[in-house]
PDB file of C-alpha atoms and ligand atoms in Angstrom:
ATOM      1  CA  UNK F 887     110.192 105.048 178.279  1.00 98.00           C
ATOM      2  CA  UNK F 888     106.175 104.810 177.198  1.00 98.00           C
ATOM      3  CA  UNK F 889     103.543 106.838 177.877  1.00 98.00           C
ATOM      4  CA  UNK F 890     100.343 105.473 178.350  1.00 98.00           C
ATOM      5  CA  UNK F 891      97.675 107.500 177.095  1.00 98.00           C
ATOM      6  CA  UNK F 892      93.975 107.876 176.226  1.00 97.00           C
ATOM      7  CA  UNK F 893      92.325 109.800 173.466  1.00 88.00           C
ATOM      8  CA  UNK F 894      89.113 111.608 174.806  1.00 85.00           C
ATOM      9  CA  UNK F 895      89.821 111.927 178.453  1.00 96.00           C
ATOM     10  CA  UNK F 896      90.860 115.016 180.487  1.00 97.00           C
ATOM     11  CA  UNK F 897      93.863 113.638 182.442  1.00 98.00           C
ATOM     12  CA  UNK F 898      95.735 112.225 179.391  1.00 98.00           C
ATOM     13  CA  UNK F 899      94.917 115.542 177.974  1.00 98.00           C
ATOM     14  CA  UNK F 900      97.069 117.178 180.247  1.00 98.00           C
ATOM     15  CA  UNK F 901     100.160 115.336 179.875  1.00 98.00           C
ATOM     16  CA  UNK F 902      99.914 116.056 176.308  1.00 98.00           C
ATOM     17  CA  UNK F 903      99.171 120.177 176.189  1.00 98.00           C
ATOM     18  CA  UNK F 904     102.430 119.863 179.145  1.00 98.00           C
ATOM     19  CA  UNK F 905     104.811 117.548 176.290  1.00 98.00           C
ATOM     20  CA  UNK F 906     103.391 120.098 173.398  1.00 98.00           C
ATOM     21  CA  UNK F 907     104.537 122.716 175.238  1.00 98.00           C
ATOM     22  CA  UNK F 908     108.049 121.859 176.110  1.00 98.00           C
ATOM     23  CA  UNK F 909     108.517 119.992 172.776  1.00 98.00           C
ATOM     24  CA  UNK F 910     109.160 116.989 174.245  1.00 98.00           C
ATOM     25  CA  UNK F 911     108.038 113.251 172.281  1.00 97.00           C
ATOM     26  CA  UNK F 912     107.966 110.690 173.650  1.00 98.00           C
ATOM     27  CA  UNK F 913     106.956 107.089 172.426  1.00 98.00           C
ATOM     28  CA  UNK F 914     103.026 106.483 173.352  1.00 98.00           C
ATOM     29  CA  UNK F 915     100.704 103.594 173.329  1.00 98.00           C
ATOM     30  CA  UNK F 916      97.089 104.659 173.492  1.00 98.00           C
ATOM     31  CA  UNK F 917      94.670 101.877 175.711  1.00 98.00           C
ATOM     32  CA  UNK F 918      91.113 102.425 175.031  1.00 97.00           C
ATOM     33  CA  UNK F 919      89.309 103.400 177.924  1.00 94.00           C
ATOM     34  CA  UNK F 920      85.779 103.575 176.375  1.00 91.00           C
ATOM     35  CA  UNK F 921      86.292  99.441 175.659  1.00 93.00           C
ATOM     36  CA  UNK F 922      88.146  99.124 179.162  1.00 93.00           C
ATOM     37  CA  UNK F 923      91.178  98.260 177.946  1.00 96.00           C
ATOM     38  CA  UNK F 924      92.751  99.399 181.145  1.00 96.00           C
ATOM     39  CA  UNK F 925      90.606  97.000 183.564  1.00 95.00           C
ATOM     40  CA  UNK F 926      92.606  94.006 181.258  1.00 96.00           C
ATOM     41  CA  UNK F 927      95.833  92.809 181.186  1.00 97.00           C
ATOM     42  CA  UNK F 928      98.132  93.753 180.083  1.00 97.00           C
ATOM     43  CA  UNK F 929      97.307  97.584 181.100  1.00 98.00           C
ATOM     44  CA  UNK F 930      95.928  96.627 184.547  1.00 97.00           C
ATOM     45  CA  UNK F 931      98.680  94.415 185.544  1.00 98.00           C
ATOM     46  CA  UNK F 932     101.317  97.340 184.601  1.00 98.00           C
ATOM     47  CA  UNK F 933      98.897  99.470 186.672  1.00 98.00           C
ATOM     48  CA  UNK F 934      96.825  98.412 189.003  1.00 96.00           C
ATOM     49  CA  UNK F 935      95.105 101.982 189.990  1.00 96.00           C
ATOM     50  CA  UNK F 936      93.399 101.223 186.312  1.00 97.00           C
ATOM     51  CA  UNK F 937      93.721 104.586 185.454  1.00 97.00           C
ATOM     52  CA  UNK F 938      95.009 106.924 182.720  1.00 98.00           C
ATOM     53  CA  UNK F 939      97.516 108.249 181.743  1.00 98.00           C
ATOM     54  CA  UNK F 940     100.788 106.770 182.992  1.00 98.00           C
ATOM     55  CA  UNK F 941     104.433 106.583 181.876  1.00 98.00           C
ATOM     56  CA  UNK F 942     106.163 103.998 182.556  1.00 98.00           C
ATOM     57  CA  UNK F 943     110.334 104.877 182.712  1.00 98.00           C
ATOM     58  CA  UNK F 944     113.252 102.310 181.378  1.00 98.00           C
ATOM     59  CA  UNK F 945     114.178 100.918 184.396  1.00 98.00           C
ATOM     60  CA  UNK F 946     110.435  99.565 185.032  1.00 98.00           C
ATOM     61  CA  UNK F 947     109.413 102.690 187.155  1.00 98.00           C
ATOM     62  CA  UNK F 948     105.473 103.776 186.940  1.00 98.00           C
ATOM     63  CA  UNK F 949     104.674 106.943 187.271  1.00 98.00           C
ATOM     64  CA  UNK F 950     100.759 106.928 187.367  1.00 98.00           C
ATOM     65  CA  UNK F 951      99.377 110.398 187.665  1.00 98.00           C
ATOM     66  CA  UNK F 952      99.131 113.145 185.152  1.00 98.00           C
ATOM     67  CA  UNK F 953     100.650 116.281 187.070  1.00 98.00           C
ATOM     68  CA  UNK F 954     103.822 113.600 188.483  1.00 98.00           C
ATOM     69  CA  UNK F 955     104.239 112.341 185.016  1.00 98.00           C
ATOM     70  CA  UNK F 956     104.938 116.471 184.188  1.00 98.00           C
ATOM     71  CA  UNK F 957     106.663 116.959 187.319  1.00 98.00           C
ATOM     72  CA  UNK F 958     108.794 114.114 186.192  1.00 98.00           C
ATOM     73  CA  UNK F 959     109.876 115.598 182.511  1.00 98.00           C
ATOM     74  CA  UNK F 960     109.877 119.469 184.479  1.00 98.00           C
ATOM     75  CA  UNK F 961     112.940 118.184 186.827  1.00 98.00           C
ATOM     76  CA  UNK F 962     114.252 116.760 183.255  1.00 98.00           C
ATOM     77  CA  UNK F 963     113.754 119.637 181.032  1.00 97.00           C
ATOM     78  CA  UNK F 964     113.615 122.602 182.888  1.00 97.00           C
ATOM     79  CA  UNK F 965     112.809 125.345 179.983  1.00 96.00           C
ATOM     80  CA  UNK F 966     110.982 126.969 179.626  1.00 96.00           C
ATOM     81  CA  UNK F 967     109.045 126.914 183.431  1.00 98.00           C
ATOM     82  CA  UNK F 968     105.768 125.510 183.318  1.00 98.00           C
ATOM     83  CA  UNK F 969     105.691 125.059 186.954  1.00 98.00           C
ATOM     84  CA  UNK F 970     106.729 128.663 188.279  1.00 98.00           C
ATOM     85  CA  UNK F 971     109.671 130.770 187.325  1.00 98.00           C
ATOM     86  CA  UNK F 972     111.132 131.846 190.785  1.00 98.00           C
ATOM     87  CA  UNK F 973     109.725 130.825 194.776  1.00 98.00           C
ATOM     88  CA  UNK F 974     106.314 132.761 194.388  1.00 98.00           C
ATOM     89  CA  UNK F 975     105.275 131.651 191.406  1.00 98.00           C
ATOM     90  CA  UNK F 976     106.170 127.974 192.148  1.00 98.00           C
ATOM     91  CA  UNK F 977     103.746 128.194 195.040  1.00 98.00           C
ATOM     92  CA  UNK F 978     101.276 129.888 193.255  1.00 98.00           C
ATOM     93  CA  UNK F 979     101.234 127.032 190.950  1.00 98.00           C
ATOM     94  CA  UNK F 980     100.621 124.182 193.137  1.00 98.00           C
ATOM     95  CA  UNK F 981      98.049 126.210 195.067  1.00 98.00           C
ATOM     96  CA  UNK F 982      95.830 126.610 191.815  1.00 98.00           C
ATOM     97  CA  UNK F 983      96.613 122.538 191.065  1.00 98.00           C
ATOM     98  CA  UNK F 984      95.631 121.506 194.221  1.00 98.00           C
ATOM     99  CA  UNK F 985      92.312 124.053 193.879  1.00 98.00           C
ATOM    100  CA  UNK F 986      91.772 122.647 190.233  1.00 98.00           C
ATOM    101  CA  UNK F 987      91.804 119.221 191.601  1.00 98.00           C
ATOM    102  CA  UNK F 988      89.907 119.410 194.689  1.00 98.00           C
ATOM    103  CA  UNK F 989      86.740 122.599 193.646  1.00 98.00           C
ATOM    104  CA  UNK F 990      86.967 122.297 189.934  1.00 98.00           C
ATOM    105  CA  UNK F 991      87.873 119.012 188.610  1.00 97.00           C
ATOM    106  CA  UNK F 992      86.354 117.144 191.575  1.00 98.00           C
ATOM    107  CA  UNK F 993      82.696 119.013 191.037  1.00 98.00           C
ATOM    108  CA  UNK F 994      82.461 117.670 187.242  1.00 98.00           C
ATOM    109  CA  UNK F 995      83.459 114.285 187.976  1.00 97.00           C
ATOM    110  CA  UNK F 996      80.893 114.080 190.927  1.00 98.00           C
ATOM    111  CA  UNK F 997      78.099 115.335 188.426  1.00 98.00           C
ATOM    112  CA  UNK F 998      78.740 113.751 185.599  1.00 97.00           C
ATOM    113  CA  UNK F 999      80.290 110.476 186.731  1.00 96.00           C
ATOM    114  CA  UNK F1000      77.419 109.793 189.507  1.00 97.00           C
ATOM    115  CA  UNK F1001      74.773 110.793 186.410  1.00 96.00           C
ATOM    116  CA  UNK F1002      75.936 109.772 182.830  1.00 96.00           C
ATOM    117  CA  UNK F1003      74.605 105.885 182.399  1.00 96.00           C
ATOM    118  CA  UNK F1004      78.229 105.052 180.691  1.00 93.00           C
ATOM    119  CA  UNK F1005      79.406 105.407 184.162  1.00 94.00           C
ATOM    120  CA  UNK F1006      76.635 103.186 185.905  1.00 96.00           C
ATOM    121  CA  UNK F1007      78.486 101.121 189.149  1.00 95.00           C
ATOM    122  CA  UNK F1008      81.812 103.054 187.885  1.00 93.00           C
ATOM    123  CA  UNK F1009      81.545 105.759 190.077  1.00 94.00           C
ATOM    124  CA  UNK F1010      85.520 105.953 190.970  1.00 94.00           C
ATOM    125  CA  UNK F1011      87.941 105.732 188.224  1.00 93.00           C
ATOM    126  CA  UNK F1012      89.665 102.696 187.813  1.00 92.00           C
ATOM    127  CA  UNK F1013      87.368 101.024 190.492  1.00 91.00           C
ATOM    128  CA  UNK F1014      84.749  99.052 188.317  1.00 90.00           C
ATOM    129  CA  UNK F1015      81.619  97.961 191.135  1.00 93.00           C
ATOM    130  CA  UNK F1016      81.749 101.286 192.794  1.00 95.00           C
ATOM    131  CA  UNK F1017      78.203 102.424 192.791  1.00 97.00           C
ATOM    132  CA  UNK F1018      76.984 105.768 190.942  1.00 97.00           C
ATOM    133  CA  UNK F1019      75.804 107.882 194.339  1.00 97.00           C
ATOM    134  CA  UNK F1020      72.817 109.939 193.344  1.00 97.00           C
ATOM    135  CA  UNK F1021      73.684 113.077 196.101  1.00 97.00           C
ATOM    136  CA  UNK F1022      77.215 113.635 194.543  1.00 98.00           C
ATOM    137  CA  UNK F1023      75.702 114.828 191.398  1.00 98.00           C
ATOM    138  CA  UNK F1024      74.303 118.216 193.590  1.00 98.00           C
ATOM    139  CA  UNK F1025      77.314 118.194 195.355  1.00 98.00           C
ATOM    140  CA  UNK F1026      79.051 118.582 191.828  1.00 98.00           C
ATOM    141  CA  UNK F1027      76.734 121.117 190.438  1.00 98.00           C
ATOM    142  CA  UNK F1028      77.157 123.142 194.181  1.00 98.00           C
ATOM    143  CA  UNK F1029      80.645 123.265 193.823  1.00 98.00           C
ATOM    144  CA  UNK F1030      80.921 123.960 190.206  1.00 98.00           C
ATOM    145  CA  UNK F1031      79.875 127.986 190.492  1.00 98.00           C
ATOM    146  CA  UNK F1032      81.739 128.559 193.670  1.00 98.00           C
ATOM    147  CA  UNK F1033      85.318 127.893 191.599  1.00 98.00           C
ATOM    148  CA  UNK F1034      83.548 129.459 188.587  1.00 98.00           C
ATOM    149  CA  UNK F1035      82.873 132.715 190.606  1.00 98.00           C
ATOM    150  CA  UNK F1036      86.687 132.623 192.195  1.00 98.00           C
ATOM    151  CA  UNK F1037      88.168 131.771 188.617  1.00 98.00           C
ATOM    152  CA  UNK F1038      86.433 134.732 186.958  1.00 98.00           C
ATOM    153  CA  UNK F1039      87.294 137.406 190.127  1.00 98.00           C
ATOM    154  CA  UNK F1040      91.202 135.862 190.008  1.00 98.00           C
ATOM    155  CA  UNK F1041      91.426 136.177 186.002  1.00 98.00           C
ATOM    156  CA  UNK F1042      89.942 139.891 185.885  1.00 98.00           C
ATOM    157  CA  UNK F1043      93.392 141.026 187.576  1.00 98.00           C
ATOM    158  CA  UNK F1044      95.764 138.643 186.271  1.00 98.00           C
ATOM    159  CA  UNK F1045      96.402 137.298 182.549  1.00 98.00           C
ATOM    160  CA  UNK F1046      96.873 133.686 184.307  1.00 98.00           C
ATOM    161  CA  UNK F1047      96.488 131.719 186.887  1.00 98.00           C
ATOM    162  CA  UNK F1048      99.443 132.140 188.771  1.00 98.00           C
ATOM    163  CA  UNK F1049      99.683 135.701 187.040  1.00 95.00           C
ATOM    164  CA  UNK F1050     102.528 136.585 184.204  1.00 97.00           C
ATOM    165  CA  UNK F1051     103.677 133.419 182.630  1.00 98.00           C
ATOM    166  CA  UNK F1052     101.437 130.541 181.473  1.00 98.00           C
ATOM    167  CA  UNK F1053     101.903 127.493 183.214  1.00 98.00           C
ATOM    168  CA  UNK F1054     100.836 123.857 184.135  1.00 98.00           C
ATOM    169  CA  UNK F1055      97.704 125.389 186.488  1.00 98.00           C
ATOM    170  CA  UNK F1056      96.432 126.938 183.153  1.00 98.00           C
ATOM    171  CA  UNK F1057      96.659 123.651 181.014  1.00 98.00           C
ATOM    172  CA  UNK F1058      94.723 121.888 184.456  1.00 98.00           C
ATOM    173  CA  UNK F1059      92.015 124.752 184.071  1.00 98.00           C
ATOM    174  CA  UNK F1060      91.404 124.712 180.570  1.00 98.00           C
ATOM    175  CA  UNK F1061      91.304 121.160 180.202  1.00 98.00           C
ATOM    176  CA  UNK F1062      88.668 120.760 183.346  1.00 98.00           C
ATOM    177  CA  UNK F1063      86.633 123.540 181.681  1.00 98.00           C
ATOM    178  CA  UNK F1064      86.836 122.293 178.542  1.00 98.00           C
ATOM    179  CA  UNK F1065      85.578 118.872 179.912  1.00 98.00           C
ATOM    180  CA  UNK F1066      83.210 120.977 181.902  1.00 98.00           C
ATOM    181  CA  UNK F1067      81.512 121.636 178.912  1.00 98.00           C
ATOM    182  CA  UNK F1068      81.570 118.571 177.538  1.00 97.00           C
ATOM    183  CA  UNK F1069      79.798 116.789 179.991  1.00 97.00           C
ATOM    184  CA  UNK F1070      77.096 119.771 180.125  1.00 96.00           C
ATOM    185  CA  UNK F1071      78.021 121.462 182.815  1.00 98.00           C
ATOM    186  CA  UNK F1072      76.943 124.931 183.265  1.00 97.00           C
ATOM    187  CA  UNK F1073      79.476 126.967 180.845  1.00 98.00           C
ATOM    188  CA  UNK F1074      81.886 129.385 182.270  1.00 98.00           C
ATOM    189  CA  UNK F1075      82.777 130.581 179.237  1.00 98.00           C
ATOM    190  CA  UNK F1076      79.971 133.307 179.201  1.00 97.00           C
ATOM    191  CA  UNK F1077      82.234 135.332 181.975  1.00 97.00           C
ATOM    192  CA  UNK F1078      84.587 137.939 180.529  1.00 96.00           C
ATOM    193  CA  UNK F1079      87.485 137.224 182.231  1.00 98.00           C
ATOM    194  CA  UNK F1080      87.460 133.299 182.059  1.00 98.00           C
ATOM    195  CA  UNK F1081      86.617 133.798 178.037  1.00 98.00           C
ATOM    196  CA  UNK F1082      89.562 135.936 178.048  1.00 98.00           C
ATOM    197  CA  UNK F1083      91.779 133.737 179.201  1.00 98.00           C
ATOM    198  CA  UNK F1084      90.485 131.003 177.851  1.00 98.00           C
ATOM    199  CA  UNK F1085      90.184 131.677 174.030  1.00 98.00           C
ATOM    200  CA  UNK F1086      94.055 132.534 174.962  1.00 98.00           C
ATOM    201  CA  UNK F1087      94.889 129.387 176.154  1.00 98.00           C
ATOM    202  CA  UNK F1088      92.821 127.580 173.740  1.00 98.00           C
ATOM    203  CA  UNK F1089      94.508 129.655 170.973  1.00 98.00           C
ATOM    204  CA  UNK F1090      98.225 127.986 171.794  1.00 98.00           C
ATOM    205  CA  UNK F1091      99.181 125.188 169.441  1.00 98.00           C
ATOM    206  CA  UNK F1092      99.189 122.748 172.378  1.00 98.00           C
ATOM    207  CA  UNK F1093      95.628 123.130 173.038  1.00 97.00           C
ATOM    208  CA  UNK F1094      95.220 120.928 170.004  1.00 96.00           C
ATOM    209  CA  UNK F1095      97.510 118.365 171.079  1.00 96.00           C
TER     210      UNK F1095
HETATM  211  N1  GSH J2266      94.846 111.843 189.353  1.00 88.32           N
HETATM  212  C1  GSH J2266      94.867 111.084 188.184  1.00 88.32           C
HETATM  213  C2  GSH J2266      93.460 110.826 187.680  1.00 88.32           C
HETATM  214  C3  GSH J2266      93.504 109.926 186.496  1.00 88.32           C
HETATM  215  C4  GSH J2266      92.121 109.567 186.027  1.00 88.32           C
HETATM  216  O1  GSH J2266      91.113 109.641 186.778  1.00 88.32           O
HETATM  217  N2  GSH J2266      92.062 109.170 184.764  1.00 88.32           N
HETATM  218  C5  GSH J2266      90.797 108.793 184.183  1.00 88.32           C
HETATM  219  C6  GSH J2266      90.714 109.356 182.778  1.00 88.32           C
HETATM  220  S1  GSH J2266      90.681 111.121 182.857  1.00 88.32           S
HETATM  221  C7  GSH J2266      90.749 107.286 184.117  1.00 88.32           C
HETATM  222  O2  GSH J2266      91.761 106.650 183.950  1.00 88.32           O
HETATM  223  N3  GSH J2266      89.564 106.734 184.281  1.00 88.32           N
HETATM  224  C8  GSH J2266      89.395 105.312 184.292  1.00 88.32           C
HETATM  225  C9  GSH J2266      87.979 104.923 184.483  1.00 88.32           C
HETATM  226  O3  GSH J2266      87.108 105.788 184.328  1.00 88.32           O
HETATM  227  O4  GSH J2266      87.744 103.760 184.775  1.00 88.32           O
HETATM  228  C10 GSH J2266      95.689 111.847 187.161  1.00 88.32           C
HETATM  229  O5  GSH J2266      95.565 113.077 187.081  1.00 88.32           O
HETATM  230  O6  GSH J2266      96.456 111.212 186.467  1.00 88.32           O
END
């Protein structure tokens, strides 16, 4: 088994807080994505979405998305939970992935990947000749305060996302804010209850990982 990763970029991030967590290792081969390592063989032919990170299993299985790739090693090492403990919390969980993805995560890639002049006619990842598209940056920076507002309302009554226990949805959050910042986005980390949680999550060993 290998897992493909990438140094500075959020997705591979993830996998790597999840692994910390669990105290799993597993052998990795890092492919440079600021030189485009992954739009060359032999990356691209393993994986032709050109994206990062994957793990590719022994029998030649590719698993080539960050929250499958934990999925994958959650069915495999169940404890301790990082996707729910019991029914609720396991729904809780994907609902606040799926939001991450889709009103958090989505809004800073519009902004900064339709802006930032490394990203000129790579406006999809993995798709190089995809034009930047000058309207998604203020869709981006539209949809960035409406999660902001939600995150800070939903982390004033509950110590994480999907309430007691940490879990995956809080590595997805702190990673996209982190990267929110990054890339110059508006910082969240001026509300109380997202700074809260935040320098909590960010205090965890894995956060370093
Ligand atoms: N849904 C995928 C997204 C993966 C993704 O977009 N990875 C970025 C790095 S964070 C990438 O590979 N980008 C390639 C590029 O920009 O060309 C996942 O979570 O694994």
């Amino acid at each position: 088994m290998k897992l493909f990763d990438a140094g500075w970029a959020p997705s591979p991030r993830r996998v790597r807080i999840y692994l910390a967590e669990k105290g799993i290792s597993v052998e990795t081969e890092v492919v440079d994505l600021r030189g485009g390592a992954h739009y060359q063989p032999p990356y691209c032919d393993l994986n032709p979405r050109r994206q990062l990170p994957s793990l590719l299993l022994d029998d030649g299985t590719l698993i080539d998305d960050s929250v499958a790739i934990c999925r994958y090693f959650e069915a495999l090492h169940p404890d301790p939970p990082l996707f729910g403990h019991d029914a609720r919390e396991i729904g809780l969980v994907e609902a606040w992935i799926r939001r991450i993805e889709s009103d958090c995560y989505a809004a800073i890639v519009y902004a900064f990947r339709n802006r930032s002049p490394a990203f000129v006619d790579q406006g999809v990842p993995g798709f190089p000749g995809t034009p930047q598209i000058a309207e998604l940056i203020d869709r981006g920076n539209r949809m960035w305060p409406v999660f902001v507002d939600a995150l800070d309302v939903h982390l004033a009554a509950n110590a994480w996302l999907a309430g007691e226990h940490f879990s995956f949805a809080d590595i997805a959050a702190m990673v996209a804010i982190d990267f929110a910042v990054a890339t110059r986005m508006p910082t969240p980390l001026d509300r109380p209850s997202i700074s809260r949680w935040h320098e909590a999550a960010a205090a965890r060993p894995s956060a370093r990982a």
